[in-house]
Short mmCIF file of C-alpha atoms and ligand atoms in Angstrom, two decimals:
data_model
loop_
_atom_site.label_atom_id
_atom_site.label_comp_id
_atom_site.label_asym_id
_atom_site.label_seq_id
_atom_site.Cartn_x
_atom_site.Cartn_y
_atom_site.Cartn_z
CA MET A 617 0.00 0.00 0.00
CA PRO A 618 1.62 3.32 -1.03
CA ARG A 619 2.29 5.90 1.71
CA ARG A 620 -0.37 8.53 2.40
CA ILE A 621 0.05 11.64 0.23
CA THR A 622 0.18 14.76 2.42
CA LYS A 623 2.28 17.23 0.40
CA ALA A 624 1.29 19.56 -2.42
CA VAL A 625 3.26 22.03 -4.49
CA ILE A 626 1.38 25.00 -5.99
CA PRO A 627 3.28 26.87 -8.72
CA ALA A 628 2.12 30.48 -8.75
CA ALA A 629 5.21 32.39 -9.87
CA GLY A 630 4.45 32.99 -13.57
CA PHE A 631 4.15 36.43 -15.19
CA GLY A 632 0.57 35.84 -16.34
CA THR A 633 1.10 37.67 -19.63
CA ARG A 634 -2.25 36.49 -21.01
CA MET A 635 -4.01 38.64 -18.41
CA LEU A 636 -1.95 41.82 -18.77
CA PRO A 637 -2.31 44.65 -17.92
CA PHE A 638 -4.21 43.36 -14.83
CA THR A 639 -1.31 41.09 -13.84
CA LYS A 640 1.34 43.82 -13.94
CA ALA A 641 0.93 44.50 -10.21
CA VAL A 642 -1.68 41.94 -9.08
CA PRO A 643 -0.84 38.21 -9.17
CA LYS A 644 -3.12 36.34 -11.55
CA GLU A 645 -3.62 33.70 -8.85
CA LEU A 646 -5.61 36.36 -6.92
CA ILE A 647 -8.08 36.86 -9.77
CA PRO A 648 -11.55 36.38 -8.28
CA LEU A 649 -13.92 33.60 -9.14
CA VAL A 650 -17.08 35.39 -7.96
CA ASP A 651 -15.73 36.48 -4.56
CA LYS A 652 -12.80 34.17 -3.86
CA PRO A 653 -9.30 34.27 -5.39
CA VAL A 654 -8.63 31.37 -7.71
CA ILE A 655 -5.73 30.13 -5.58
CA GLN A 656 -7.98 29.71 -2.54
CA TYR A 657 -10.10 27.23 -4.52
CA VAL A 658 -6.87 25.42 -5.41
CA LEU A 659 -5.70 25.13 -1.80
CA GLU A 660 -9.19 24.07 -0.69
CA GLU A 661 -9.14 21.28 -3.30
CA ALA A 662 -5.76 20.13 -1.95
CA VAL A 663 -6.88 20.17 1.69
CA ASP A 664 -10.19 18.43 0.85
CA SER A 665 -8.05 15.74 -0.82
CA GLY A 666 -6.10 15.03 2.40
CA ILE A 667 -3.12 17.38 1.88
CA THR A 668 -1.75 19.01 5.05
CA ASP A 669 1.58 20.42 3.87
CA ILE A 670 1.51 23.02 1.07
CA LEU A 671 4.40 24.74 -0.69
CA LEU A 672 3.62 27.83 -2.78
CA ILE A 673 6.10 28.73 -5.53
CA LEU A 674 6.07 32.53 -5.82
CA SER A 675 8.16 35.24 -7.45
CA GLU A 676 9.04 38.84 -6.70
CA GLY A 677 5.96 41.05 -6.66
CA LYS A 678 3.60 38.21 -5.74
CA GLU A 679 3.86 38.60 -1.94
CA ALA A 680 0.11 39.31 -1.84
CA VAL A 681 -0.55 35.60 -2.51
CA LEU A 682 1.19 34.70 0.73
CA ASN A 683 -0.55 37.55 2.57
CA HIS A 684 -3.90 36.16 1.49
CA PHE A 685 -3.26 33.05 3.60
CA ARG A 686 -1.79 34.89 6.63
CA PRO A 687 -3.95 35.60 9.70
CA HIS A 688 -5.54 39.08 9.80
CA PRO A 689 -6.31 39.48 13.54
CA ALA A 690 -8.01 42.90 13.32
CA LEU A 691 -10.35 41.85 10.50
CA GLU A 692 -11.08 38.51 12.16
CA ALA A 693 -11.97 40.27 15.45
CA ARG A 694 -14.23 42.74 13.61
CA LEU A 695 -16.12 39.96 11.80
CA LYS A 696 -16.49 37.99 15.04
CA GLU A 697 -17.82 41.03 16.96
CA SER A 698 -20.34 41.77 14.25
CA GLY A 699 -21.48 38.14 14.05
CA LYS A 700 -20.38 37.72 10.40
CA ILE A 701 -19.44 34.10 10.93
CA GLU A 702 -19.73 32.97 7.30
CA LEU A 703 -17.37 35.76 6.21
CA LEU A 704 -15.01 34.89 9.07
CA LYS A 705 -14.95 31.26 7.88
CA SER A 706 -14.26 32.41 4.32
CA ILE A 707 -11.07 34.21 5.38
CA THR A 708 -9.90 31.43 7.72
CA PRO A 709 -10.60 28.37 5.57
CA PHE A 710 -8.02 25.97 7.01
CA SER A 711 -7.47 24.33 10.40
CA SER A 712 -4.15 24.70 12.20
CA ASP A 713 -3.16 21.21 10.90
CA VAL A 714 -2.57 22.74 7.46
CA LYS A 715 0.94 24.16 6.98
CA ILE A 716 1.56 26.69 4.19
CA SER A 717 5.10 27.70 3.25
CA CYS A 718 6.71 29.22 0.18
CA VAL A 719 9.86 29.40 -1.93
CA TRP A 720 10.77 32.16 -4.37
CA GLN A 721 11.46 31.39 -8.04
CA GLU A 722 14.10 33.93 -9.09
CA GLU A 723 14.29 33.08 -12.77
CA LEU A 724 10.95 32.39 -14.41
CA ASP A 725 12.18 29.42 -16.42
CA GLY A 726 8.85 27.62 -16.67
CA LEU A 727 6.67 25.15 -14.80
CA GLY A 728 9.49 22.60 -14.69
CA GLY A 729 11.77 25.23 -13.15
CA ALA A 730 9.09 26.02 -10.55
CA VAL A 731 8.55 22.37 -9.53
CA LYS A 732 12.33 21.84 -9.32
CA LEU A 733 12.41 24.27 -6.38
CA ALA A 734 10.29 21.91 -4.28
CA GLU A 735 12.93 19.19 -3.90
CA GLU A 736 13.87 20.01 -0.31
CA PHE A 737 10.21 20.26 0.71
CA VAL A 738 9.21 17.01 -0.97
CA LYS A 739 12.18 14.86 0.15
CA ASP A 740 11.31 11.24 -0.77
CA ASP A 741 7.50 11.35 -0.80
CA PHE A 742 5.09 11.26 -3.71
CA PHE A 743 3.45 14.68 -3.93
CA ALA A 744 0.67 16.55 -5.71
CA VAL A 745 1.17 19.52 -8.04
CA LEU A 746 -1.80 21.87 -8.55
CA LEU A 747 -1.44 24.84 -10.89
CA GLY A 748 -2.36 27.97 -8.97
CA ASP A 749 -4.37 29.64 -11.74
CA THR A 750 -6.76 26.78 -12.54
CA VAL A 751 -9.88 25.55 -10.76
CA LEU A 752 -10.78 21.90 -11.24
CA ASP A 753 -14.49 21.72 -10.56
CA SER A 754 -15.26 18.12 -9.59
CA THR A 755 -18.48 16.69 -10.98
CA CYS A 756 -18.64 14.02 -8.27
CA ASP A 757 -18.11 14.21 -4.51
CA ILE A 758 -14.37 13.44 -4.83
CA PRO A 759 -12.04 16.43 -5.42
CA VAL A 760 -9.88 16.05 -8.53
CA THR A 761 -6.58 15.81 -6.60
CA ARG A 762 -8.14 13.00 -4.52
CA GLN A 763 -9.10 11.24 -7.79
CA LEU A 764 -5.39 11.29 -8.73
CA ILE A 765 -4.33 10.02 -5.30
CA GLU A 766 -6.77 7.11 -5.65
CA ALA A 767 -5.34 6.25 -9.09
CA HIS A 768 -1.85 6.32 -7.55
CA GLU A 769 -2.99 4.01 -4.72
CA LEU A 770 -4.17 1.59 -7.41
CA THR A 771 -1.06 1.62 -9.60
CA GLY A 772 1.80 2.90 -7.40
CA ASN A 773 2.79 5.20 -10.29
CA SER A 774 2.92 8.92 -11.02
CA VAL A 775 -0.42 10.15 -12.37
CA VAL A 776 -1.48 13.10 -14.53
CA ALA A 777 -5.03 14.45 -14.65
CA VAL A 778 -6.47 14.41 -18.16
CA GLU A 779 -9.70 15.45 -19.84
CA LYS A 780 -11.07 14.51 -23.25
CA MET A 781 -10.83 17.36 -25.71
CA ALA A 782 -11.75 18.12 -29.32
CA VAL A 783 -8.74 17.45 -31.56
CA GLU A 784 -8.62 21.04 -32.87
CA LEU A 785 -8.11 22.35 -29.31
CA LEU A 786 -5.36 19.90 -28.27
CA GLY A 787 -2.54 22.05 -29.72
CA SER A 788 -2.76 24.44 -26.73
CA TYR A 789 -2.17 21.74 -24.11
CA GLY A 790 0.07 18.90 -23.01
CA CYS A 791 -1.51 15.83 -24.64
CA ILE A 792 -1.29 12.12 -23.92
CA GLY A 793 -2.11 8.81 -25.53
CA GLY A 794 -2.67 5.68 -23.45
CA ILE A 795 -4.39 2.35 -22.92
CA PRO A 796 -7.09 1.72 -20.29
CA VAL A 797 -5.92 -0.27 -17.23
CA ALA A 798 -8.81 0.41 -14.81
CA GLU A 799 -11.96 2.52 -14.75
CA SER A 800 -10.94 6.06 -15.83
CA VAL A 801 -7.23 5.14 -15.53
CA LEU A 802 -4.86 4.85 -18.50
CA LEU A 803 -1.29 3.67 -18.83
CA VAL A 804 0.34 6.52 -20.72
CA ASN A 805 2.27 5.55 -23.86
CA ALA A 806 2.87 9.01 -25.38
CA MET A 807 2.96 12.60 -24.17
CA VAL A 808 3.55 15.77 -26.24
CA GLU A 809 3.45 19.40 -25.08
CA LYS A 810 1.35 21.64 -27.36
CA PRO A 811 1.45 19.19 -30.31
CA LEU A 812 1.24 20.22 -33.93
CA PRO A 813 -1.70 18.48 -35.70
CA HIS A 814 0.51 15.61 -36.96
CA GLU A 815 2.01 15.10 -33.46
CA VAL A 816 -1.27 14.66 -31.50
CA PRO A 817 -0.86 11.36 -29.57
CA GLY A 818 -4.46 10.87 -28.40
CA GLU A 819 -7.65 12.65 -27.43
CA PHE A 820 -6.70 13.66 -23.88
CA ALA A 821 -5.24 16.94 -22.59
CA VAL A 822 -3.34 17.19 -19.32
CA ALA A 823 -5.50 19.12 -16.85
CA SER A 824 -3.36 21.14 -14.41
CA ARG A 825 -3.04 18.48 -11.69
CA TYR A 826 -0.22 15.94 -11.21
CA LEU A 827 0.71 13.31 -8.67
CA LEU A 828 4.46 12.85 -8.94
CA SER A 829 7.19 10.57 -7.72
CA PRO A 830 10.18 12.34 -6.10
CA GLU A 831 12.31 10.88 -8.91
CA ILE A 832 10.96 13.82 -10.98
CA PHE A 833 13.69 16.02 -9.47
CA ALA A 834 16.51 13.94 -10.99
CA LEU A 835 14.63 13.96 -14.31
CA LEU A 836 14.11 17.75 -14.16
CA LYS A 837 17.83 18.28 -13.54
CA SER A 838 18.68 16.51 -16.78
CA THR A 839 15.85 18.14 -18.78
CA PRO A 840 17.11 20.87 -21.12
CA ARG A 841 15.02 23.93 -21.88
CA GLY A 842 12.32 23.03 -24.39
CA LYS A 843 9.42 24.90 -26.00
CA ALA A 844 9.43 28.67 -25.27
CA ASN A 845 12.98 28.24 -23.92
CA GLU A 846 11.44 27.05 -20.61
CA ILE A 847 11.99 23.88 -18.56
CA GLN A 848 8.86 21.95 -19.47
CA LEU A 849 7.44 19.72 -16.72
CA THR A 850 6.01 17.54 -19.50
CA ASP A 851 9.53 16.83 -20.86
CA ALA A 852 10.60 15.45 -17.45
CA ILE A 853 7.37 13.51 -16.79
CA LYS A 854 7.39 11.78 -20.17
CA GLN A 855 10.68 10.08 -19.29
CA LEU A 856 8.58 7.83 -17.00
CA ILE A 857 6.72 6.37 -20.00
CA PRO A 858 9.26 3.80 -21.34
CA SER A 859 9.31 1.97 -17.97
CA ASN A 860 5.48 2.04 -17.64
CA ARG A 861 5.57 4.32 -14.60
CA LEU A 862 3.08 6.95 -15.74
CA ASN A 863 -0.71 6.73 -15.51
CA ALA A 864 -3.41 9.21 -16.44
CA ARG A 865 -6.70 9.68 -14.56
CA ILE A 866 -9.57 10.78 -16.78
CA ILE A 867 -11.03 13.27 -14.36
CA SER A 868 -14.63 13.64 -13.30
CA GLY A 869 -14.63 17.41 -13.42
CA HIS A 870 -14.26 20.56 -15.47
CA ARG A 871 -11.16 22.72 -15.84
CA HIS A 872 -11.48 26.49 -15.52
CA ASP A 873 -8.24 28.26 -16.51
CA LEU A 874 -8.53 31.66 -14.86
CA GLY A 875 -5.23 32.68 -16.47
CA SER A 876 -6.93 33.19 -19.85
CA LYS A 877 -9.49 35.92 -20.56
CA ALA A 878 -12.14 33.54 -21.92
CA GLY A 879 -11.57 31.07 -19.04
CA PHE A 880 -11.82 33.83 -16.43
CA LEU A 881 -15.04 35.26 -17.83
CA ALA A 882 -16.73 31.92 -18.53
CA ALA A 883 -15.86 30.54 -15.07
CA ASN A 884 -17.29 33.62 -13.36
CA ILE A 885 -20.54 33.35 -15.28
CA ALA A 886 -20.79 29.58 -14.62
CA PHE A 887 -20.14 29.93 -10.86
CA ALA A 888 -22.44 32.97 -10.53
CA LEU A 889 -25.27 31.16 -12.32
CA ARG A 890 -25.21 28.34 -9.80
CA ASP A 891 -25.12 30.64 -6.78
CA PRO A 892 -28.75 30.97 -5.65
CA LYS A 893 -28.11 34.51 -4.36
CA LEU A 894 -26.69 35.68 -7.72
CA ALA A 895 -28.32 33.55 -10.41
CA GLY A 896 -31.49 35.64 -10.78
CA ALA A 897 -29.61 38.93 -11.16
CA ILE A 898 -27.02 37.49 -13.55
CA ASN A 899 -29.73 35.88 -15.68
CA GLN A 900 -31.50 39.23 -15.93
CA LYS A 901 -28.32 41.11 -16.80
CA LEU A 902 -27.33 38.58 -19.45
CA ALA A 903 -30.79 38.73 -20.95
CA ALA A 904 -30.66 42.53 -21.06
CA LEU A 905 -27.20 42.49 -22.66
CA SER A 906 -28.15 40.08 -25.38
CA PRO A 907 -31.69 38.91 -26.09
CA GLU A 908 -30.13 36.39 -28.47
CA ILE A 909 -28.07 34.81 -25.68
CA ALA A 910 -31.10 34.96 -23.41
CA ALA A 911 -33.23 33.03 -25.88
CA LYS A 912 -30.54 30.40 -26.39
CA PHE A 913 -28.96 29.81 -22.99
CA VAL A 914 -30.65 31.58 -20.11
CA LYS A 915 -33.50 29.74 -18.45
P1 LIG B 1044 1.27 29.38 -17.30
O1 LIG B 1044 1.62 28.34 -18.27
O2 LIG B 1044 -0.13 29.89 -17.34
O3 LIG B 1044 2.33 30.58 -17.45
O4 LIG B 1044 1.58 28.81 -15.85
P2 LIG B 1044 2.32 32.06 -16.91
O5 LIG B 1044 3.64 32.64 -17.22
O6 LIG B 1044 1.91 32.12 -15.48
O7 LIG B 1044 1.12 32.79 -17.72
P3 LIG B 1044 1.06 33.33 -19.23
O8 LIG B 1044 1.01 32.11 -20.11
O9 LIG B 1044 2.23 34.24 -19.45
O10 LIG B 1044 -0.24 34.09 -19.24
C1 LIG B 1044 0.79 27.83 -15.20
C2 LIG B 1044 1.06 27.91 -13.70
O11 LIG B 1044 2.46 27.72 -13.45
C3 LIG B 1044 3.00 28.84 -12.77
C4 LIG B 1044 2.02 29.98 -13.03
O12 LIG B 1044 2.06 30.96 -12.00
C5 LIG B 1044 0.69 29.28 -13.14
O13 LIG B 1044 0.03 29.14 -11.89
N1 LIG B 1044 4.38 29.13 -13.26
C6 LIG B 1044 4.64 29.29 -14.58
C7 LIG B 1044 5.41 29.24 -12.34
O14 LIG B 1044 5.19 29.07 -11.12
N2 LIG B 1044 6.67 29.53 -12.79
C8 LIG B 1044 6.95 29.71 -14.11
O15 LIG B 1044 8.15 29.98 -14.45
C9 LIG B 1044 5.90 29.59 -15.02
#
């Protein structure tokens, strides 16, 4: 039986150029999804999956991400005095069992470079990686990171989250091909980052969550810079394929990439429409903006 997974690494150091100019001074991981920064959803997913030890990867200018998870005694006291208990809970989401620390990525040399910085934190345990700008909205009662942990418990291998995607969209993602080995679990036999049409290895895109063996650090050290002159996490992970040590979990859930304009806007509309306090108003505003949209989509 593999050891319990308790550690997660959350890369949140990137420039976020797709969301400029907003991200010039504000970290994209603090972009709100309705009223909560995207990275809080990410940490909540990790904690709900059994993670107790979290390492944030940050870079200069992104101190506000760390501040978001620090205690704010004056605000907490004010909310308590005024009986705003739900708001108090929303700013103190984790119990004292959950430890949050950070390291600073000095050179922004890609996701692989960010994960590399977690070696000392991870030591010799398997660990989860959750991208700090992406919400994985589970469509069952198991958070997506927990789905990966369960696949790891079954196979003993590293696991990547994947979702089925239309072929014409695959070129923007890391893609895999594989053969089924259990329900919703594949043995990966090919992996390509942002494939050209003739390189597409299968119909699944990697979906921002990973469960990795600590051997990834040795692989990252020998991985040269790849696409965009960055150290690509995919290039290190795919070295596990020839020895059959990489699985994929077809997730039950939807990915919302808040680091892209369309992802940010669509996620906010989707989450607002399912919030009973907001749905009526949003429906009305959408209908007023576009009778065409109203007729098609808004109930
Ligand atoms: P992205 O691929 O979205 O890159 O990173 P980016 O630089 O942040 O954003 P764009 O493409 O310029 O708009 C996915 C996740 O990995 C982190 C990001 O902060 C984000 O949460 N990341 C990326 C790092 O931590 N370090 C890096 O060097 C690059």
